[in-house]
């Protein structure tokens, strides 16, 4: 990261706990839908999230149980944002080592430099700490899930 914090829209309306999904596409659509509902992206962004994984495989599964779904900034990207969905039963993305996924984090950014900074901020915040997924899946409230994500990602700033 370049030393300055990137602010992302993120509040309790942008989390969904306890999702039951039939496949990874549904999980990604839920997370992307939260970004769309918050006004961060147009609905087409969610389709891009699915299309990218179909094309390039489960590279978005970046740690045991955690998928970070994102697409390059485009006309569908309106504001920087983050959304999170927990899937207590887990869902397989097809990753050789990190399936099943219990936490899907979706991000949107409006330019390429921000995109790299946000991805790096999330990766650095999770480096060596696999407890976020376990804690997130067990969160008893949207507020608890929101606070867990904020705490685990200190390189990012969250606002409305």
Coordinates of C-alpha atoms in Angstrom, one line a residue:
X1 CA 0.0 0.0 0.0
X2 CA 1.1 3.5 -0.6
X3 CA 0.8 4.6 3.1
X4 CA -2.6 6.3 2.8
X5 CA -5.7 4.5 4.0
X6 CA -8.3 3.9 1.4
X7 CA -11.8 4.5 2.7
X8 CA -14.5 1.9 1.8
X9 CA -18.2 2.0 2.2
X10 CA -19.0 -0.7 4.8
X11 CA -21.7 -0.9 7.4
X12 CA -23.9 -3.5 8.9
X13 CA -26.3 -3.4 5.9
X14 CA -23.4 -4.8 3.9
X15 CA -23.1 -8.1 5.8
X16 CA -25.2 -11.2 5.6
X17 CA -24.7 -13.9 8.2
X18 CA -25.7 -17.5 7.9
X19 CA -26.3 -17.8 4.2
X20 CA -27.4 -21.1 2.7
X21 CA -26.2 -21.4 -0.9
X22 CA -26.3 -24.2 -3.4
X23 CA -23.0 -23.3 -5.1
X24 CA -20.2 -20.7 -5.2
X25 CA -22.0 -18.6 -7.8
X26 CA -24.9 -18.0 -5.5
X27 CA -22.5 -17.0 -2.7
X28 CA -20.7 -14.5 -5.0
X29 CA -24.1 -13.2 -6.2
X30 CA -25.2 -12.6 -2.6
X31 CA -21.9 -10.6 -1.8
X32 CA -22.1 -8.7 -5.1
X33 CA -25.8 -8.0 -4.4
X34 CA -24.9 -6.4 -1.1
X35 CA -22.5 -4.0 -2.9
X36 CA -25.2 -3.2 -5.4
X37 CA -27.8 -2.6 -2.7
X38 CA -25.4 -0.2 -1.0
X39 CA -25.0 1.8 -4.3
X40 CA -21.3 0.8 -4.7
X41 CA -21.8 -1.0 -8.0
X42 CA -24.3 -1.5 -10.8
X43 CA -26.0 -4.9 -11.0
X44 CA -23.7 -5.9 -13.9
X45 CA -20.7 -5.9 -11.5
X46 CA -22.0 -9.1 -9.9
X47 CA -22.2 -10.9 -13.2
X48 CA -18.5 -9.8 -13.8
X49 CA -17.5 -11.4 -10.5
X50 CA -19.0 -14.7 -11.5
X51 CA -17.6 -14.5 -15.1
X52 CA -14.1 -13.9 -13.8
X53 CA -14.1 -16.9 -11.6
X54 CA -15.6 -19.1 -14.3
X55 CA -12.8 -17.9 -16.7
X56 CA -9.8 -17.9 -14.3
X57 CA -10.8 -20.5 -11.7
X58 CA -10.9 -20.1 -7.9
X59 CA -8.0 -17.7 -7.5
X60 CA -10.2 -15.6 -5.4
X61 CA -10.0 -18.1 -2.6
X62 CA -7.0 -16.5 -0.9
X63 CA -6.8 -18.4 2.4
X64 CA -8.5 -21.3 4.1
X65 CA -12.2 -20.7 4.0
X66 CA -12.0 -17.2 2.6
X67 CA -12.8 -15.9 -0.9
X68 CA -12.0 -12.3 -1.8
X69 CA -14.2 -11.6 -4.9
X70 CA -13.4 -8.6 -7.0
X71 CA -13.4 -7.3 -10.6
X72 CA -11.3 -4.6 -12.2
X73 CA -12.9 -1.1 -11.9
X74 CA -15.3 -0.3 -14.8
X75 CA -18.4 1.7 -15.5
X76 CA -20.2 -0.7 -13.2
X77 CA -18.0 0.5 -10.2
X78 CA -19.6 3.5 -8.6
X79 CA -18.0 3.7 -5.2
X80 CA -15.4 1.9 -3.1
X81 CA -17.0 -0.7 -0.9
X82 CA -16.8 -3.9 0.9
X83 CA -19.4 -6.6 1.6
X84 CA -19.3 -9.9 3.5
X85 CA -21.3 -13.0 3.5
X86 CA -20.9 -16.0 5.9
X87 CA -21.8 -19.5 4.9
X88 CA -21.7 -21.7 8.0
X89 CA -21.9 -25.0 6.0
X90 CA -19.2 -23.8 3.6
X91 CA -19.3 -23.8 -0.2
X92 CA -16.8 -25.2 -2.6
X93 CA -15.2 -22.9 -5.2
X94 CA -13.0 -25.7 -6.5
X95 CA -9.8 -24.6 -4.8
X96 CA -7.3 -27.5 -4.2
X97 CA -6.4 -26.4 -0.6
X98 CA -8.7 -23.8 0.8
X99 CA -12.2 -25.2 0.2
X100 CA -14.8 -25.1 1.7
X101 CA -15.3 -21.3 1.9
X102 CA -17.2 -19.9 4.9
X103 CA -16.6 -16.2 4.3
X104 CA -17.0 -14.4 1.0
X105 CA -15.7 -10.8 1.0
X106 CA -16.6 -8.7 -2.1
X107 CA -14.9 -5.4 -2.9
X108 CA -15.5 -2.6 -5.4
X109 CA -13.1 0.1 -6.4
X110 CA -13.2 3.0 -8.9
X111 CA -9.6 3.0 -10.2
X112 CA -6.7 0.5 -10.6
X113 CA -4.4 2.0 -8.0
X114 CA -7.2 1.8 -5.4
X115 CA -7.9 -1.7 -6.4
X116 CA -4.4 -2.9 -5.8
X117 CA -4.2 -1.0 -2.5
X118 CA -7.5 -2.5 -1.2
X119 CA -6.5 -6.0 -2.2
X120 CA -3.1 -5.6 -0.6
X121 CA -4.7 -4.1 2.6
X122 CA -6.9 -7.1 2.9
X123 CA -4.1 -9.6 2.2
X124 CA -1.8 -7.9 4.7
X125 CA -4.6 -7.8 7.3
X126 CA -5.1 -11.5 7.0
X127 CA -1.5 -12.5 6.7
X128 CA -0.9 -15.4 9.1
X129 CA -4.2 -15.0 10.9
X130 CA -6.8 -17.6 9.9
X131 CA -9.1 -16.9 12.8
X132 CA -11.2 -14.3 10.9
X133 CA -13.2 -17.0 9.0
X134 CA -13.9 -19.1 12.1
X135 CA -15.0 -16.0 14.1
X136 CA -17.0 -14.6 11.3
X137 CA -19.0 -17.7 10.7
X138 CA -19.8 -17.9 14.5
X139 CA -20.7 -14.2 14.7
X140 CA -24.0 -13.8 16.7
X141 CA -25.0 -10.5 15.1
X142 CA -24.4 -8.3 12.0
X143 CA -22.7 -5.8 14.3
X144 CA -20.3 -8.5 15.6
X145 CA -19.4 -9.6 12.0
X146 CA -18.9 -5.9 11.0
X147 CA -16.6 -5.3 14.0
X148 CA -14.6 -8.5 13.3
X149 CA -13.9 -7.5 9.7
X150 CA -13.0 -3.9 10.7
X151 CA -10.6 -5.2 13.4
X152 CA -8.9 -7.7 11.1
X153 CA -8.3 -5.2 8.3
X154 CA -6.6 -2.3 10.0
X155 CA -5.0 -1.0 6.8
X156 CA -8.5 0.0 5.6
X157 CA -10.9 2.7 6.7
X158 CA -14.6 2.2 6.7
X159 CA -17.3 4.8 6.4
X160 CA -20.7 5.4 4.7

